[in-house]
XYZ file of N, CA and C in Angstrom:
384
model
N 19.935 -33.791 -7.980
C 20.491 -32.653 -8.515
C 19.065 -31.874 -8.676
N 19.383 -30.502 -8.525
C 18.107 -29.619 -8.651
C 17.875 -29.373 -10.192
N 16.437 -29.240 -10.475
C 16.375 -29.200 -11.871
C 15.981 -27.658 -12.118
N 16.560 -27.323 -13.001
C 16.457 -25.727 -13.356
C 15.428 -25.550 -14.593
N 14.818 -26.392 -14.954
C 13.609 -26.471 -16.032
C 12.616 -25.728 -15.121
N 11.621 -24.422 -15.972
C 12.452 -24.363 -17.331
C 13.117 -23.159 -17.266
N 14.085 -23.445 -18.388
C 15.409 -22.167 -18.461
C 14.577 -20.939 -18.996
N 15.485 -19.786 -19.082
C 14.933 -18.747 -19.608
C 14.643 -19.044 -20.924
N 15.458 -19.722 -21.478
C 15.184 -19.869 -23.257
C 13.942 -20.456 -23.466
N 13.541 -21.582 -22.522
C 12.488 -22.226 -22.467
C 11.341 -21.205 -22.294
N 11.143 -20.446 -21.442
C 10.195 -19.904 -20.848
C 10.239 -18.669 -22.175
N 10.772 -18.034 -22.841
C 10.895 -16.909 -23.817
C 10.177 -17.722 -24.883
N 10.719 -19.120 -25.231
C 9.732 -19.996 -26.558
C 8.266 -19.908 -26.240
N 8.132 -20.301 -24.650
C 6.393 -20.338 -24.195
C 5.808 -19.020 -24.578
N 6.448 -18.054 -23.773
C 5.708 -16.859 -24.088
C 5.603 -16.516 -25.174
N 6.556 -16.863 -26.086
C 6.238 -16.443 -27.794
C 5.320 -17.403 -28.194
N 5.294 -18.395 -27.701
C 4.262 -19.509 -28.424
C 2.839 -18.949 -27.947
N 3.072 -18.527 -26.686
C 1.330 -18.043 -25.911
C 0.886 -16.914 -26.828
N 1.946 -15.892 -27.209
C 1.282 -14.787 -27.874
C 0.763 -15.159 -29.319
N 1.439 -16.186 -30.156
C 1.371 -16.614 -31.342
C 0.048 -17.154 -31.578
N -0.260 -17.805 -30.753
C -1.495 -18.526 -30.481
C -2.757 -17.939 -29.983
N -2.438 -16.560 -29.445
C -3.511 -15.632 -29.053
C -3.851 -14.953 -30.306
N -2.707 -14.641 -31.337
C -2.765 -13.468 -32.096
C -3.643 -14.576 -33.421
N -3.516 -15.867 -33.209
C -4.421 -16.447 -34.157
C -5.679 -17.241 -33.504
N -6.121 -16.391 -32.506
C -7.429 -16.666 -32.100
C -7.599 -18.327 -31.385
N -6.713 -18.432 -30.993
C -6.596 -20.315 -30.591
C -6.633 -20.077 -29.040
N -7.561 -19.192 -28.321
C -7.435 -19.292 -26.955
C -8.516 -20.028 -26.539
N -8.309 -20.870 -25.268
C -9.511 -21.636 -24.870
C -9.717 -21.564 -23.123
N -10.622 -21.587 -22.470
C -10.250 -21.954 -20.975
C -10.180 -23.142 -20.266
N -9.300 -23.308 -19.787
C -9.258 -24.857 -19.119
C -10.062 -25.298 -18.249
N -10.593 -24.275 -17.732
C -11.772 -24.664 -16.483
C -12.814 -23.181 -16.651
N -13.778 -23.210 -17.390
C -14.652 -22.163 -17.937
C -15.199 -21.557 -16.543
N -15.835 -22.533 -15.486
C -16.287 -21.949 -14.371
C -15.537 -21.235 -13.848
N -14.260 -21.684 -13.335
C -13.282 -20.874 -12.730
C -13.233 -19.615 -13.039
N -12.988 -19.359 -14.374
C -12.495 -18.237 -15.362
C -13.460 -17.325 -15.182
N -14.745 -17.424 -15.115
C -15.877 -16.547 -14.810
C -15.617 -15.875 -13.937
N -15.327 -16.520 -12.704
C -15.344 -15.758 -11.316
C -14.510 -14.774 -11.488
N -13.092 -15.448 -11.984
C -11.931 -14.463 -11.725
C -12.235 -13.479 -12.881
N -12.695 -13.508 -13.981
C -12.966 -12.446 -15.195
C -14.000 -11.086 -14.514
N -14.697 -11.831 -13.780
C -15.564 -10.879 -13.014
C -14.887 -10.009 -11.884
N -14.089 -10.767 -11.063
C -13.337 -10.142 -10.139
C -12.048 -8.873 -10.693
N -12.040 -9.236 -12.175
C -11.238 -8.318 -13.077
C -12.020 -7.295 -13.630
N -13.306 -7.159 -13.375
C -14.170 -6.122 -13.987
C -14.135 -6.626 -15.800
N -14.315 -7.631 -16.208
C -14.085 -8.108 -17.431
C -15.414 -8.812 -17.623
N -16.407 -8.235 -18.281
C -17.879 -8.285 -18.557
C -17.859 -9.743 -19.384
N -17.171 -9.215 -20.632
C -16.976 -10.087 -22.081
C -16.018 -11.008 -21.943
N -16.397 -12.132 -21.964
C -15.231 -13.449 -21.688
C -14.406 -13.318 -23.135
N -14.749 -12.621 -24.047
C -14.012 -12.505 -25.347
C -13.104 -11.450 -25.189
N -13.225 -10.622 -24.282
C -12.327 -9.492 -24.213
C -11.054 -9.550 -23.345
N -10.949 -10.858 -22.936
C -9.838 -11.646 -22.514
C -8.676 -11.996 -23.017
N -9.108 -12.455 -24.324
C -7.965 -12.561 -25.367
C -7.160 -11.447 -25.795
N -7.561 -10.398 -26.071
C -6.611 -9.097 -26.384
C -5.798 -8.668 -25.112
N -6.737 -8.559 -23.717
C -6.277 -8.302 -22.775
C -4.753 -9.690 -22.283
N -4.900 -10.315 -22.799
C -3.599 -11.398 -22.403
C -2.495 -11.045 -23.362
N -3.155 -10.726 -24.571
C -1.878 -10.675 -25.583
C -1.000 -9.404 -24.941
N -1.849 -8.147 -24.391
C -0.994 -7.048 -23.864
C -0.179 -7.376 -22.478
N -0.645 -8.340 -21.910
C -0.056 -8.971 -20.539
C 1.109 -9.858 -20.879
N 1.079 -10.729 -22.111
C 2.052 -11.303 -22.244
C 3.264 -10.621 -22.623
N 2.945 -9.448 -23.163
C 4.244 -8.383 -23.422
C 4.635 -7.705 -22.395
N 4.118 -7.733 -21.301
C 4.572 -7.391 -19.868
C 5.507 -8.326 -19.184
N 5.519 -9.519 -19.471
C 6.486 -10.497 -18.659
C 7.205 -11.171 -19.224
N 8.332 -11.594 -18.376
C 9.764 -12.088 -19.090
C 10.260 -13.072 -18.177
N 11.274 -13.900 -18.312
C 11.360 -15.241 -17.521
C 11.883 -14.768 -16.473
N 12.330 -13.685 -15.716
C 12.553 -13.087 -14.368
C 11.158 -13.040 -13.861
N 9.990 -12.980 -14.187
C 8.624 -13.033 -13.684
C 8.129 -14.440 -13.252
N 8.898 -15.265 -13.664
C 8.620 -16.916 -13.438
C 8.317 -17.100 -11.972
N 7.230 -17.578 -11.677
C 6.975 -17.907 -10.486
C 6.323 -19.023 -10.110
N 6.537 -19.904 -10.813
C 5.945 -21.426 -10.863
C 7.235 -22.458 -10.091
N 6.821 -23.784 -9.992
C 7.731 -24.647 -9.570
C 9.027 -24.751 -10.381
N 10.053 -25.500 -10.017
C 10.981 -25.973 -11.038
C 11.444 -27.697 -10.703
N 10.797 -28.461 -11.863
C 10.319 -28.234 -12.816
C 8.723 -27.918 -12.628
N 7.985 -27.588 -13.500
C 6.944 -26.861 -13.439
C 5.783 -28.180 -13.008
N 5.025 -27.599 -12.277
C 3.494 -28.778 -11.996
C 3.136 -29.022 -13.198
N 2.391 -30.260 -12.781
C 1.558 -30.709 -14.133
C 0.035 -30.329 -13.958
N -0.812 -30.037 -14.936
C -1.885 -29.751 -14.705
C -3.072 -31.064 -14.505
N -3.874 -30.865 -13.745
C -4.834 -31.793 -13.508
C -6.404 -31.756 -14.137
N -6.539 -30.684 -14.823
C -7.427 -30.023 -15.565
C -8.036 -31.049 -16.680
N -9.055 -31.469 -16.988
C -9.131 -32.723 -17.791
C -8.645 -32.010 -19.352
N -8.931 -30.778 -19.925
C -8.383 -30.482 -21.003
C -6.900 -30.463 -21.446
N -6.165 -30.487 -19.959
C -4.881 -30.356 -20.259
C -3.949 -31.334 -19.210
N -4.481 -32.219 -18.897
C -4.133 -33.277 -17.977
C -2.706 -33.360 -18.010
N -1.668 -33.351 -17.313
C -0.238 -34.047 -17.404
C 0.570 -32.543 -18.310
N -0.145 -31.673 -18.586
C 0.978 -30.876 -19.275
C 1.548 -29.843 -18.011
N 2.487 -29.112 -18.385
C 3.287 -28.385 -17.600
C 2.561 -26.824 -17.452
N 2.427 -26.389 -16.352
C 1.615 -25.369 -16.114
C 2.749 -23.938 -15.758
N 2.506 -23.095 -16.771
C 3.292 -22.001 -16.505
C 2.930 -20.814 -15.876
N 3.454 -20.417 -14.604
C 2.836 -19.314 -13.906
C 3.983 -18.089 -13.849
N 3.134 -16.951 -13.997
C 4.306 -15.817 -13.885
C 3.438 -14.739 -12.998
N 4.421 -13.966 -12.217
C 3.577 -12.864 -11.166
C 4.506 -11.745 -11.564
N 4.214 -10.752 -11.805
C 4.695 -9.451 -11.680
C 3.993 -8.387 -11.746
N 4.382 -7.232 -12.151
C 3.704 -5.349 -11.705
C 3.175 -5.256 -13.231
N 1.982 -5.379 -13.510
C 1.127 -4.762 -14.818
C 1.064 -3.232 -15.020
N 1.979 -2.449 -15.675
C 1.231 -1.198 -15.997
C -0.044 -1.096 -16.555
N -0.542 -2.073 -17.456
C -1.827 -1.924 -17.870
C -2.904 -2.191 -16.874
N -2.777 -3.229 -15.913
C -3.650 -3.178 -15.053
C -3.538 -2.044 -13.608
N -2.526 -1.856 -13.633
C -1.925 -1.160 -12.326
C -2.076 -1.767 -11.155
N -1.503 -3.056 -11.248
C -1.363 -3.830 -10.143
C -0.621 -5.148 -10.163
N -0.211 -5.662 -9.143
C 0.765 -6.924 -9.285
C -0.298 -8.193 -9.818
N -0.092 -8.893 -10.620
C -0.794 -9.974 -11.357
C -0.381 -11.051 -11.233
N -0.742 -12.553 -11.309
C -0.621 -13.524 -11.327
C -1.213 -14.412 -12.739
N -0.342 -15.030 -13.596
C -1.393 -15.512 -14.807
C -0.455 -16.975 -15.075
N -1.598 -18.005 -15.075
C -1.001 -19.531 -15.294
C -1.522 -19.836 -16.417
N -0.638 -20.584 -17.417
C -1.449 -21.098 -18.560
C -0.369 -22.246 -19.363
N -1.270 -22.612 -20.173
C -0.694 -24.217 -20.985
C -0.539 -23.660 -22.259
N 0.233 -24.357 -23.168
C 0.178 -24.583 -24.453
C -0.057 -25.911 -24.751
N -0.768 -26.232 -25.522
C -1.097 -27.579 -26.099
C -1.350 -27.467 -27.702
N -0.524 -28.037 -28.497
C -1.269 -28.030 -29.700
C -1.190 -26.770 -30.511
N -0.798 -25.846 -30.241
C -0.576 -24.512 -30.854
C -1.637 -23.611 -30.226
N -2.128 -24.182 -29.041
C -3.298 -23.372 -28.536
C -2.723 -22.665 -27.257
N -3.357 -21.661 -27.015
C -3.019 -21.198 -25.536
C -4.211 -21.564 -24.526
N -4.413 -22.404 -23.407
C -5.223 -22.397 -22.446
C -5.190 -21.463 -20.964
N -5.977 -20.715 -21.094
C -5.965 -20.067 -19.778
C -6.373 -20.629 -18.415
N -5.647 -20.556 -17.848
C -5.913 -21.631 -16.254
C -6.329 -20.655 -15.255
N -5.592 -19.540 -14.975
C -5.813 -18.597 -14.223
C -5.058 -17.278 -14.412
N -5.967 -16.128 -14.206
C -5.317 -14.642 -14.193
C -6.194 -14.021 -12.848
N -5.480 -13.298 -12.038
C -5.978 -12.843 -10.926
C -4.888 -11.913 -10.444
N -5.315 -11.067 -9.291
C -4.358 -10.163 -8.667
C -3.530 -10.919 -7.563
N -2.019 -10.555 -7.837
C -1.087 -11.821 -6.955
C -1.497 -11.342 -5.742
N -1.131 -12.449 -4.740
C -1.344 -12.526 -3.503
C 0.141 -12.929 -3.007
N 0.275 -11.720 -1.744
C 1.933 -12.544 -1.332
C 1.672 -13.713 -0.436
N 2.943 -14.510 -0.962
C 2.609 -15.945 -0.269
C 3.939 -15.958 0.276
N 4.325 -16.552 1.542
C 5.625 -16.827 2.189
C 6.375 -17.817 1.907
N 5.576 -18.621 1.057
C 6.485 -20.037 0.405
C 7.596 -19.230 -0.337
N 8.790 -19.478 -0.100
C 9.819 -18.992 -1.127
C 9.835 -17.736 -1.228
N 9.143 -16.814 -0.588
C 9.365 -15.385 -0.760
C 8.709 -14.953 -1.936
N 7.883 -15.729 -2.817
C 7.469 -15.356 -3.881
C 5.924 -14.829 -3.702
N 5.681 -13.796 -4.824
C 4.423 -13.248 -4.971
C 3.608 -13.993 -5.847
N 2.313 -14.317 -5.211
C 1.267 -15.253 -6.321
C -0.206 -14.428 -6.433
């Protein structure tokens, strides 16, 4: 049987949880060295600026923008190993380009896994 997880309801709850974690200043990098390169590519000089930007970007996404697998893949990053990765691709009015965001929620904390401009991928016809 085909697994339809995560459901729209589950995705809405995870997006809401991510927003709450970031409002409470509970944002962490799953892999800081990877994040540095991505932030540099987005012209974000101060890593602390990413948390406010992520709050704005989370307001732009909805369950229809989910681009991860069903069921979600599990993380192999040490800080979040075994947890479900949530990936979204969408057109960002704030950044004026197609974006890709991947994150994990753990114990009320938002873990930044990836944020970059989307790339078109032939696999399943999705933008990533």
